[in-house]
Amino acid sequence: MEKKTVSLDTIVSLAKRRGFIYPGSEIYGGLAGTFDYGPLGVTLKKNIENLWWRQFVESRDDMYGIDAAILMNPKAWEASGHVSGFSDPLIECEKCKRRFRADHLDNPSTCPECGGKLGEARQFNMMFATKAGAAEDESATVYLRPETAGGIFVNFKNVVDSFHPKLPFGIAQIGKAFRNEIAPREFVFRVRELEQMEIEYFVRPGEWEASFEEWHGLMHAFAAELGIKKEDIHDLEVEGDDLAHYSKRTIDFEFDYPFGRKELWGLAYRTDFDLSAHQEHSGQKLEYLDDSTGEKFIPHVIEPSLGVGRTLLAVLLSAYHEDELGGETRAVLKLPAKIAPVKAMVSPLLKNKPELVGKAREVRALLQKVHPAIAWDDNGNIGKRYRRQDEIGTPFCITIDFDTLENGTVTLRDRDSGEQERLTVEEVAARIQAVI
Ligand code: GAP
């Protein structure tokens, strides 16, 4: 029997134990809202990012990737409205002095921690400010970018001048963003240092609706590729005051996290708000010239925005299963092979038989020509080795035994079914190649 729901604690504990995600600065007691990715976590994260980059940037002719600076001229954030408006309502308890996000409280007058009286809510700007250079005065203030989108808009003119793209086209970026969240919580769901995969897809003003629909479909298809089940994702049409200041239409892709249905990704129609604002504040022309008609105008933009940490958490939650196999309960991550940090594990049946170890090393080297992430494990009995790989989502385990020495075949064990087959090394290589 499979357990369908998994608690956040189970995932947090597996992530720490098996080297996916650790609390940030842990030996100093941590730093709220920060996490460090361990060896398996960083690979899973990169695999998700690479899948996105390959699909939405490299394999498309209408897409341009950039990697802009995190520190930007502060005027860019004045133009975008972040200096004046990127804030959350902050409320402080008059008794225990704890601070909360007013819009997250059931009762905005009583402290949920100590029962004391809460003060008046005030707007708290979430941008992290720092100083650039040796000067200490206000003129040296710069911000860590709160969204990667900013770096895309300020490079619109550069990309147009270098590549002369025809509309519609997009500029994409993966990178860090920083938000001084009042209440970071729920593991990597709400953090202060986050990563985003964002696209600004520039269109003619009259074509935004068709493009919005297209990106809506592409985002759902990407979720399916990551192994996130359709029934766990829900579209929320964001209305009224909940819309960001730049958006005319936004759909939040919500995921059923163990702590409730919460935003995973966003898809926004940002109109020509950003380019117009940057044109006005920078004094640089950011219009697009249509060569065929001679028309000049500011393109409108559709923005698919994906948080990497929230994606990775949804992927882990979707992949985690507990089932019965061979009379034992096991924990298994049924990750799509494309993003699994380890693609296969090779092991000799017995580690004290040099002929088996030598052959297994040879098989591993051959399979590493298909993909380098082929692990080696010769610790404990075979059953234990399988369990360890199941828990980190390795799709295949390959065992080299005495028959291998006789006829060249190996045992291939499938992670999800636990079934074992005898195959040649070439057949195993083809099996791995077909799914990664
Ligand atoms: N450029 C648009 C933008 O940044 P957003 O809805 O504020 O829009 C986009 O953020 C995505 O970034 C979210 O859907 C989420 O995946 C992720 N995200 C935002 N704030 C986050 C935080 N504090 N911690 C983790 N992920 C966050």
Tab-separated table of C-alpha atoms and ligand atoms in Angstrom:
chain	number	residue	atom	x	y	z
A	1	MET	CA	0.000	0.000	0.000
A	2	GLU	CA	1.385	3.385	-0.957
A	3	LYS	CA	1.065	6.361	1.379
A	4	LYS	CA	-0.288	9.268	-0.608
A	5	THR	CA	0.493	12.203	1.656
A	6	VAL	CA	3.877	13.061	3.030
A	7	SER	CA	4.610	15.435	5.869
A	8	LEU	CA	6.990	18.363	5.467
A	9	ASP	CA	9.045	16.981	8.383
A	10	THR	CA	9.658	13.739	6.452
A	11	ILE	CA	11.038	15.666	3.482
A	12	VAL	CA	13.092	18.073	5.638
A	13	SER	CA	14.632	15.126	7.465
A	14	LEU	CA	15.383	13.154	4.285
A	15	ALA	CA	16.813	16.283	2.642
A	16	LYS	CA	19.210	16.844	5.538
A	17	ARG	CA	20.149	13.191	6.140
A	18	ARG	CA	20.861	12.375	2.508
A	19	GLY	CA	22.590	15.628	1.589
A	20	PHE	CA	19.976	17.497	-0.442
A	21	ILE	CA	19.358	20.598	1.703
A	22	TYR	CA	20.878	21.814	4.989
A	23	PRO	CA	19.833	24.775	7.161
A	24	GLY	CA	22.009	27.813	6.290
A	25	SER	CA	25.021	28.500	8.606
A	26	GLU	CA	23.879	25.574	10.750
A	27	ILE	CA	26.886	25.340	13.088
A	28	TYR	CA	26.145	28.923	14.216
A	29	GLY	CA	22.515	28.158	14.956
A	30	GLY	CA	21.331	28.946	11.429
A	31	LEU	CA	20.170	32.138	9.723
A	32	ALA	CA	16.412	32.395	9.190
A	33	GLY	CA	15.306	32.201	5.574
A	34	THR	CA	18.541	30.698	4.234
A	35	PHE	CA	19.373	27.150	3.189
A	36	ASP	CA	22.452	25.461	1.754
A	37	TYR	CA	22.165	22.860	-0.985
A	38	GLY	CA	24.252	19.739	-0.388
A	39	PRO	CA	25.842	17.483	-3.040
A	40	LEU	CA	22.595	15.802	-4.115
A	41	GLY	CA	20.488	18.962	-3.744
A	42	VAL	CA	22.728	21.087	-5.922
A	43	THR	CA	22.674	18.430	-8.644
A	44	LEU	CA	18.892	18.091	-8.497
A	45	LYS	CA	18.598	21.894	-8.610
A	46	LYS	CA	20.966	22.189	-11.575
A	47	ASN	CA	19.153	19.379	-13.381
A	48	ILE	CA	15.837	21.231	-12.994
A	49	GLU	CA	17.421	24.492	-14.152
A	50	ASN	CA	19.179	22.819	-17.085
A	51	LEU	CA	15.943	21.163	-18.213
A	52	TRP	CA	14.220	24.558	-18.134
A	53	TRP	CA	17.124	26.319	-19.883
A	54	ARG	CA	17.435	23.645	-22.586
A	55	GLN	CA	13.711	23.634	-23.250
A	56	PHE	CA	12.898	27.326	-23.062
A	57	VAL	CA	16.168	28.941	-24.179
A	58	GLU	CA	18.565	26.679	-26.087
A	59	SER	CA	16.047	24.793	-28.167
A	60	ARG	CA	14.093	27.889	-29.258
A	61	ASP	CA	15.060	30.432	-31.888
A	62	ASP	CA	12.989	33.173	-30.270
A	63	MET	CA	14.722	33.122	-26.880
A	64	TYR	CA	17.846	34.870	-25.569
A	65	GLY	CA	19.495	33.942	-22.269
A	66	ILE	CA	21.328	36.425	-20.071
A	67	ASP	CA	23.050	36.505	-16.695
A	68	ALA	CA	22.764	40.040	-15.319
A	69	ALA	CA	24.380	41.499	-12.203
A	70	ILE	CA	22.597	41.096	-8.878
A	71	LEU	CA	23.535	44.641	-7.870
A	72	MET	CA	21.883	47.153	-10.175
A	73	ASN	CA	21.733	50.926	-10.383
A	74	PRO	CA	19.103	51.827	-7.749
A	75	LYS	CA	17.293	53.977	-10.308
A	76	ALA	CA	16.177	50.728	-11.964
A	77	TRP	CA	14.242	49.793	-8.806
A	78	GLU	CA	12.787	53.294	-8.543
A	79	ALA	CA	11.537	52.966	-12.126
A	80	SER	CA	10.068	49.507	-11.561
A	81	GLY	CA	8.133	50.686	-8.506
A	82	HIS	CA	10.008	48.427	-6.071
A	83	VAL	CA	11.507	51.269	-3.986
A	84	SER	CA	8.082	52.745	-3.340
A	85	GLY	CA	5.888	49.671	-3.432
A	86	PHE	CA	7.624	46.327	-2.893
A	87	SER	CA	6.386	45.878	0.622
A	88	ASP	CA	4.371	43.629	2.896
A	89	PRO	CA	2.217	44.748	5.838
A	90	LEU	CA	4.251	44.347	9.046
A	91	ILE	CA	2.660	44.167	12.479
A	92	GLU	CA	4.456	44.007	15.838
A	93	CYS	CA	3.288	42.605	19.162
A	94	GLU	CA	3.413	45.343	21.832
A	95	LYS	CA	4.195	42.730	24.501
A	96	CYS	CA	6.702	40.180	23.100
A	97	LYS	CA	7.895	42.391	20.195
A	98	ARG	CA	7.608	39.537	17.692
A	99	ARG	CA	6.831	40.661	14.143
A	100	PHE	CA	4.300	39.136	11.751
A	101	ARG	CA	2.918	39.640	8.273
A	102	ALA	CA	-0.473	41.221	8.934
A	103	ASP	CA	-2.077	39.487	5.942
A	104	HIS	CA	-1.032	36.056	7.291
A	105	LEU	CA	-2.808	36.479	10.650
A	106	ASP	CA	-6.278	35.092	11.432
A	107	ASN	CA	-6.787	37.739	14.103
A	108	PRO	CA	-4.985	41.025	13.331
A	109	SER	CA	-5.341	42.379	16.892
A	110	THR	CA	-3.962	39.505	19.034
A	111	CYS	CA	-0.439	38.078	18.999
A	112	PRO	CA	-0.547	34.387	17.954
A	113	GLU	CA	2.541	33.703	20.105
A	114	CYS	CA	1.853	35.378	23.471
A	115	GLY	CA	-1.746	36.667	23.200
A	116	GLY	CA	-0.533	40.278	23.607
A	117	LYS	CA	-1.963	43.292	21.771
A	118	LEU	CA	-0.738	43.829	18.212
A	119	GLY	CA	0.159	47.351	17.075
A	120	GLU	CA	-0.822	49.104	13.850
A	121	ALA	CA	0.245	47.492	10.561
A	122	ARG	CA	2.819	49.407	8.529
A	123	GLN	CA	4.328	48.773	5.113
A	124	PHE	CA	7.764	47.136	5.244
A	125	ASN	CA	9.927	47.266	2.108
A	126	MET	CA	11.345	43.826	1.380
A	127	MET	CA	14.395	44.861	-0.624
A	128	PHE	CA	17.783	44.263	0.991
A	129	ALA	CA	19.787	47.493	0.867
A	130	THR	CA	23.565	47.682	1.051
A	131	LYS	CA	26.278	50.205	0.204
A	132	ALA	CA	28.396	50.092	-2.948
A	133	GLY	CA	31.902	51.496	-2.587
A	134	ALA	CA	33.563	53.314	0.284
A	135	ALA	CA	30.995	56.107	0.728
A	136	GLU	CA	28.562	55.660	3.616
A	137	ASP	CA	25.916	58.211	2.647
A	138	GLU	CA	22.548	57.639	0.979
A	139	SER	CA	24.021	58.069	-2.517
A	140	ALA	CA	25.888	54.760	-2.064
A	141	THR	CA	22.717	52.745	-1.375
A	142	VAL	CA	22.129	49.857	-3.749
A	143	TYR	CA	19.721	46.938	-3.541
A	144	LEU	CA	20.140	43.217	-4.004
A	145	ARG	CA	17.666	42.501	-6.800
A	146	PRO	CA	14.287	41.298	-5.501
A	147	GLU	CA	13.440	39.618	-8.827
A	148	THR	CA	15.615	38.532	-11.767
A	149	ALA	CA	13.165	40.274	-14.113
A	150	GLY	CA	14.817	43.658	-13.441
A	151	GLY	CA	18.069	42.548	-15.075
A	152	ILE	CA	16.093	41.411	-18.118
A	153	PHE	CA	14.272	44.711	-18.670
A	154	VAL	CA	17.448	46.808	-18.408
A	155	ASN	CA	19.073	44.572	-21.047
A	156	PHE	CA	16.170	44.732	-23.505
A	157	LYS	CA	17.924	47.376	-25.626
A	158	ASN	CA	21.257	45.495	-25.537
A	159	VAL	CA	19.716	42.265	-26.782
A	160	VAL	CA	17.724	44.077	-29.492
A	161	ASP	CA	20.840	45.954	-30.662
A	162	SER	CA	22.999	42.791	-30.709
A	163	PHE	CA	20.561	40.301	-32.227
A	164	HIS	CA	17.771	42.310	-33.964
A	165	PRO	CA	15.114	39.779	-32.926
A	166	LYS	CA	11.653	39.858	-34.484
A	167	LEU	CA	8.642	39.997	-32.185
A	168	PRO	CA	7.556	37.896	-30.418
A	169	PHE	CA	10.775	37.007	-28.595
A	170	GLY	CA	11.853	36.402	-25.037
A	171	ILE	CA	14.772	37.073	-22.724
A	172	ALA	CA	15.417	34.508	-20.010
A	173	GLN	CA	17.478	34.432	-16.872
A	174	ILE	CA	18.142	32.046	-13.981
A	175	GLY	CA	19.601	33.573	-10.863
A	176	LYS	CA	19.435	34.648	-7.266
A	177	ALA	CA	16.993	37.194	-5.907
A	178	PHE	CA	16.706	38.507	-2.368
A	179	ARG	CA	13.671	39.427	-0.296
A	180	ASN	CA	13.737	40.442	3.341
A	181	GLU	CA	10.670	38.325	4.120
A	182	ILE	CA	9.052	39.257	7.435
A	183	ALA	CA	8.321	35.632	8.236
A	184	PRO	CA	10.416	33.123	6.265
A	185	ARG	CA	8.916	29.684	6.809
A	186	GLU	CA	8.013	26.242	5.560
A	187	PHE	CA	11.521	25.102	4.669
A	188	VAL	CA	12.583	26.408	1.241
A	189	PHE	CA	9.061	27.627	0.446
A	190	ARG	CA	9.569	31.172	1.745
A	191	VAL	CA	13.199	32.182	1.996
A	192	ARG	CA	15.175	35.432	1.991
A	193	GLU	CA	17.695	34.311	-0.604
A	194	LEU	CA	15.925	32.594	-3.473
A	195	GLU	CA	16.492	31.577	-7.060
A	196	GLN	CA	14.211	32.280	-9.979
A	197	MET	CA	13.892	31.062	-13.558
A	198	GLU	CA	12.207	33.930	-15.384
A	199	ILE	CA	11.266	34.830	-18.919
A	200	GLU	CA	10.073	38.173	-20.223
A	201	TYR	CA	8.339	37.328	-23.491
A	202	PHE	CA	7.855	40.461	-25.590
A	203	VAL	CA	4.798	40.623	-27.847
A	204	ARG	CA	2.768	43.082	-29.894
A	205	PRO	CA	0.143	44.692	-27.623
A	206	GLY	CA	-2.738	42.975	-29.436
A	207	GLU	CA	-1.168	39.535	-29.141
A	208	TRP	CA	-0.762	39.249	-25.380
A	209	GLU	CA	-3.797	37.038	-24.773
A	210	ALA	CA	-2.706	34.319	-27.218
A	211	SER	CA	0.821	34.383	-25.783
A	212	PHE	CA	-0.499	34.219	-22.213
A	213	GLU	CA	-2.504	31.097	-23.123
A	214	GLU	CA	0.517	29.519	-24.807
A	215	TRP	CA	2.772	30.062	-21.774
A	216	HIS	CA	0.030	28.801	-19.504
A	217	GLY	CA	0.080	25.479	-21.400
A	218	LEU	CA	3.891	25.327	-21.507
A	219	MET	CA	4.162	25.833	-17.748
A	220	HIS	CA	1.687	23.035	-17.037
A	221	ALA	CA	3.608	20.765	-19.432
A	222	PHE	CA	6.880	21.617	-17.636
A	223	ALA	CA	5.315	20.704	-14.287
A	224	ALA	CA	4.320	17.310	-15.712
A	225	GLU	CA	7.882	16.722	-16.938
A	226	LEU	CA	9.127	17.329	-13.413
A	227	GLY	CA	6.803	14.630	-12.118
A	228	ILE	CA	4.391	17.090	-10.461
A	229	LYS	CA	0.935	15.582	-10.792
A	230	LYS	CA	-1.745	17.545	-12.655
A	231	GLU	CA	-4.222	17.093	-9.794
A	232	ASP	CA	-1.792	18.745	-7.341
A	233	ILE	CA	-1.565	21.994	-9.342
A	234	HIS	CA	-4.371	24.535	-9.379
A	235	ASP	CA	-4.742	27.782	-11.311
A	236	LEU	CA	-5.659	30.811	-9.230
A	237	GLU	CA	-6.791	33.866	-11.153
A	238	VAL	CA	-5.356	36.720	-9.065
A	239	GLU	CA	-7.884	39.522	-8.616
A	240	GLY	CA	-8.043	43.178	-7.561
A	241	ASP	CA	-5.635	44.357	-4.858
A	242	ASP	CA	-3.788	41.025	-4.906
A	243	LEU	CA	-2.428	41.796	-8.386
A	244	ALA	CA	1.159	43.125	-8.365
A	245	HIS	CA	1.423	46.824	-9.246
A	246	TYR	CA	2.756	45.978	-12.738
A	247	SER	CA	0.238	43.310	-13.698
A	248	LYS	CA	-3.052	43.422	-15.629
A	249	ARG	CA	-3.567	39.664	-15.363
A	250	THR	CA	-1.840	37.021	-13.257
A	251	ILE	CA	-2.442	33.324	-12.794
A	252	ASP	CA	-0.783	31.759	-9.773
A	253	PHE	CA	0.034	28.099	-10.206
A	254	GLU	CA	-0.736	26.743	-6.746
A	255	PHE	CA	0.564	23.435	-5.427
A	256	ASP	CA	-0.883	21.257	-2.671
A	257	TYR	CA	1.989	21.526	-0.161
A	258	PRO	CA	1.596	19.678	3.177
A	259	PHE	CA	1.049	23.123	4.786
A	260	GLY	CA	-1.739	24.075	2.384
A	261	ARG	CA	-2.405	25.111	-1.186
A	262	LYS	CA	0.208	27.775	-1.911
A	263	GLU	CA	1.823	29.593	-4.843
A	264	LEU	CA	4.365	27.568	-6.783
A	265	TRP	CA	4.818	29.763	-9.878
A	266	GLY	CA	3.304	32.877	-11.407
A	267	LEU	CA	2.321	33.843	-14.938
A	268	ALA	CA	1.795	37.584	-15.389
A	269	TYR	CA	0.839	39.993	-18.137
A	270	ARG	CA	3.014	43.002	-17.237
A	271	THR	CA	1.776	45.141	-20.189
A	272	ASP	CA	4.381	47.738	-21.265
A	273	PHE	CA	4.682	48.892	-17.639
A	274	ASP	CA	8.362	48.057	-17.141
A	275	LEU	CA	9.842	49.115	-20.478
A	276	SER	CA	7.826	52.373	-20.399
A	277	ALA	CA	8.972	53.096	-16.845
A	278	HIS	CA	12.627	52.348	-17.668
A	279	GLN	CA	12.394	54.495	-20.805
A	280	GLU	CA	11.057	57.391	-18.755
A	281	HIS	CA	13.563	57.050	-15.883
A	282	SER	CA	16.668	56.275	-17.951
A	283	GLY	CA	15.971	58.680	-20.805
A	284	GLN	CA	16.897	55.878	-23.243
A	285	LYS	CA	14.528	54.908	-26.064
A	286	LEU	CA	13.256	51.387	-25.434
A	287	GLU	CA	10.919	51.202	-28.410
A	288	TYR	CA	10.890	48.369	-30.886
A	289	LEU	CA	11.115	49.246	-34.569
A	290	ASP	CA	9.064	47.039	-36.865
A	291	ASP	CA	11.214	46.930	-40.044
A	292	SER	CA	8.342	45.907	-42.280
A	293	THR	CA	5.936	48.725	-41.319
A	294	GLY	CA	8.329	51.330	-39.908
A	295	GLU	CA	6.122	51.403	-36.784
A	296	LYS	CA	7.788	52.127	-33.413
A	297	PHE	CA	6.200	51.004	-30.158
A	298	ILE	CA	6.932	49.601	-26.706
A	299	PRO	CA	6.261	45.863	-26.686
A	300	HIS	CA	4.045	44.288	-24.047
A	301	VAL	CA	5.308	41.392	-22.001
A	302	ILE	CA	4.192	38.013	-20.662
A	303	GLU	CA	6.192	36.757	-17.698
A	304	PRO	CA	6.387	33.090	-16.670
A	305	SER	CA	8.183	33.219	-13.301
A	306	LEU	CA	9.315	30.071	-11.507
A	307	GLY	CA	10.950	29.900	-8.090
A	308	VAL	CA	13.602	27.162	-8.098
A	309	GLY	CA	13.325	26.270	-4.373
A	310	ARG	CA	9.540	25.985	-4.461
A	311	THR	CA	9.850	23.833	-7.583
A	312	LEU	CA	12.409	21.556	-5.964
A	313	LEU	CA	10.219	21.188	-2.880
A	314	ALA	CA	7.180	20.302	-5.035
A	315	VAL	CA	9.345	17.812	-6.959
A	316	LEU	CA	10.527	16.106	-3.738
A	317	LEU	CA	6.994	15.991	-2.314
A	318	SER	CA	5.631	14.559	-5.572
A	319	ALA	CA	8.398	11.978	-5.875
A	320	TYR	CA	8.309	10.703	-2.282
A	321	HIS	CA	6.580	7.363	-1.790
A	322	GLU	CA	6.566	4.707	0.857
A	323	ASP	CA	5.697	1.218	-0.310
A	324	GLU	CA	6.154	-2.463	0.466
A	325	LEU	CA	8.838	-4.260	-1.479
A	326	GLY	CA	10.142	-7.737	-0.717
A	327	GLY	CA	8.260	-7.734	2.600
A	328	GLU	CA	9.869	-4.458	3.750
A	329	THR	CA	8.617	-0.884	3.858
A	330	ARG	CA	10.855	1.372	1.859
A	331	ALA	CA	11.050	5.119	1.190
A	332	VAL	CA	11.625	5.894	-2.465
A	333	LEU	CA	11.946	9.075	-4.495
A	334	LYS	CA	10.322	8.370	-7.847
A	335	LEU	CA	12.115	11.260	-9.552
A	336	PRO	CA	11.961	11.530	-13.336
A	337	ALA	CA	15.294	10.072	-14.550
A	338	LYS	CA	16.045	13.340	-16.397
A	339	ILE	CA	16.427	15.225	-13.128
A	340	ALA	CA	17.554	12.448	-10.754
A	341	PRO	CA	20.928	13.469	-9.263
A	342	VAL	CA	22.348	9.966	-9.735
A	343	LYS	CA	21.333	8.106	-12.900
A	344	ALA	CA	22.451	4.616	-11.884
A	345	MET	CA	24.487	2.798	-9.260
A	346	VAL	CA	26.948	0.016	-10.069
A	347	SER	CA	28.081	-2.478	-7.484
A	348	PRO	CA	29.960	-5.774	-7.290
A	349	LEU	CA	27.958	-8.520	-5.566
A	350	LEU	CA	30.870	-9.090	-3.148
A	351	LYS	CA	33.481	-6.489	-2.399
A	352	ASN	CA	36.190	-8.974	-1.384
A	353	LYS	CA	36.322	-10.643	-4.806
A	354	PRO	CA	38.814	-8.677	-6.927
A	355	GLU	CA	37.519	-10.202	-10.175
A	356	LEU	CA	33.989	-8.904	-9.443
A	357	VAL	CA	35.263	-5.489	-8.318
A	358	GLY	CA	37.440	-5.156	-11.437
A	359	LYS	CA	34.582	-6.072	-13.752
A	360	ALA	CA	32.199	-3.715	-11.933
A	361	ARG	CA	34.689	-0.827	-12.296
A	362	GLU	CA	34.899	-1.602	-16.012
A	363	VAL	CA	31.088	-1.603	-16.363
A	364	ARG	CA	30.839	1.667	-14.452
A	365	ALA	CA	33.424	3.322	-16.713
A	366	LEU	CA	31.462	2.197	-19.786
A	367	LEU	CA	28.167	3.513	-18.421
A	368	GLN	CA	29.809	6.810	-17.509
A	369	LYS	CA	30.184	7.401	-21.229
A	370	VAL	CA	26.374	7.613	-21.319
A	371	HIS	CA	26.216	9.883	-18.252
A	372	PRO	CA	28.914	10.723	-15.677
A	373	ALA	CA	26.538	10.510	-12.715
A	374	ILE	CA	26.879	6.740	-12.219
A	375	ALA	CA	27.507	5.991	-8.541
A	376	TRP	CA	29.595	3.247	-6.984
A	377	ASP	CA	28.467	1.411	-3.861
A	378	ASP	CA	30.014	-1.695	-2.347
A	379	ASN	CA	28.976	-1.135	1.282
A	380	GLY	CA	26.683	-3.539	3.122
A	381	ASN	CA	24.513	-6.150	1.433
A	382	ILE	CA	22.820	-5.610	-1.920
A	383	GLY	CA	19.405	-5.000	-0.306
A	384	LYS	CA	20.824	-2.115	1.759
A	385	ARG	CA	22.521	-0.642	-1.309
A	386	TYR	CA	19.197	-0.692	-3.164
A	387	ARG	CA	17.393	1.032	-0.258
A	388	ARG	CA	20.018	3.778	-0.128
A	389	GLN	CA	19.643	4.473	-3.842
A	390	ASP	CA	15.823	4.298	-3.677
A	391	GLU	CA	15.823	7.027	-1.041
A	392	ILE	CA	17.770	9.434	-3.265
A	393	GLY	CA	15.832	8.580	-6.424
A	394	THR	CA	18.425	6.634	-8.460
A	395	PRO	CA	16.438	5.048	-11.310
A	396	PHE	CA	18.652	1.969	-11.858
A	397	CYS	CA	20.958	-0.303	-9.866
A	398	ILE	CA	23.352	-2.606	-11.688
A	399	THR	CA	24.933	-5.602	-9.986
A	400	ILE	CA	27.939	-7.498	-11.242
A	401	ASP	CA	28.056	-11.169	-10.161
A	402	PHE	CA	29.782	-14.406	-11.175
A	403	ASP	CA	27.472	-14.841	-14.196
A	404	THR	CA	28.790	-11.507	-15.479
A	405	LEU	CA	32.253	-13.023	-15.606
A	406	GLU	CA	30.849	-16.018	-17.530
A	407	ASN	CA	28.497	-14.436	-20.045
A	408	GLY	CA	28.856	-10.642	-19.732
A	409	THR	CA	25.295	-10.026	-18.495
A	410	VAL	CA	24.488	-7.924	-15.420
A	411	THR	CA	21.427	-7.534	-13.198
A	412	LEU	CA	19.471	-4.333	-13.822
A	413	ARG	CA	17.076	-3.417	-11.050
A	414	ASP	CA	14.326	-0.881	-11.673
A	415	ARG	CA	13.770	1.602	-8.834
A	416	ASP	CA	9.983	1.928	-9.131
A	417	SER	CA	8.947	-1.699	-9.631
A	418	GLY	CA	11.920	-3.359	-7.904
A	419	GLU	CA	11.976	-5.806	-10.840
A	420	GLN	CA	15.282	-7.280	-11.929
A	421	GLU	CA	16.400	-8.335	-15.420
A	422	ARG	CA	19.540	-9.839	-16.885
A	423	LEU	CA	20.892	-7.675	-19.671
A	424	THR	CA	24.130	-7.041	-21.493
A	425	VAL	CA	26.029	-3.865	-20.586
A	426	GLU	CA	25.112	-2.406	-24.009
A	427	GLU	CA	21.429	-3.041	-23.303
A	428	VAL	CA	21.770	-1.358	-19.894
A	429	ALA	CA	23.487	1.642	-21.503
A	430	ALA	CA	20.633	1.926	-24.027
A	431	ARG	CA	18.055	1.653	-21.221
A	432	ILE	CA	19.683	4.540	-19.318
A	433	GLN	CA	20.185	6.631	-22.453
A	434	ALA	CA	16.502	6.301	-23.348
A	435	VAL	CA	15.244	8.005	-20.202
A	436	ILE	CA	17.792	10.657	-19.246
B	1	GAP	N1	9.150	38.639	-11.505
B	1	GAP	C1	7.913	38.295	-10.920
B	1	GAP	C2	8.041	37.839	-9.547
B	1	GAP	O1	9.101	37.847	-8.956
B	1	GAP	P1	6.673	36.742	-7.612
B	1	GAP	O2	5.305	36.120	-7.631
B	1	GAP	O3	6.960	37.739	-6.558
B	1	GAP	O4	6.864	37.379	-9.059
B	1	GAP	C3	7.834	34.641	-8.582
B	1	GAP	O5	7.758	35.593	-7.558
B	1	GAP	C4	8.135	33.275	-8.030
B	1	GAP	O6	9.326	33.329	-7.232
B	1	GAP	C5	7.065	32.740	-7.096
B	1	GAP	O7	6.008	32.132	-7.820
B	1	GAP	C6	7.855	31.736	-6.291
B	1	GAP	O8	8.048	30.545	-7.026
B	1	GAP	C7	9.189	32.419	-6.151
B	1	GAP	N2	9.299	33.161	-4.875
B	1	GAP	C8	8.903	34.423	-4.607
B	1	GAP	N3	9.197	34.776	-3.351
B	1	GAP	C9	9.820	33.723	-2.787
B	1	GAP	C10	10.394	33.462	-1.510
B	1	GAP	N4	10.423	34.387	-0.551
B	1	GAP	N5	10.935	32.242	-1.281
B	1	GAP	C11	10.945	31.304	-2.246
B	1	GAP	N6	10.437	31.499	-3.475
B	1	GAP	C12	9.879	32.677	-3.756
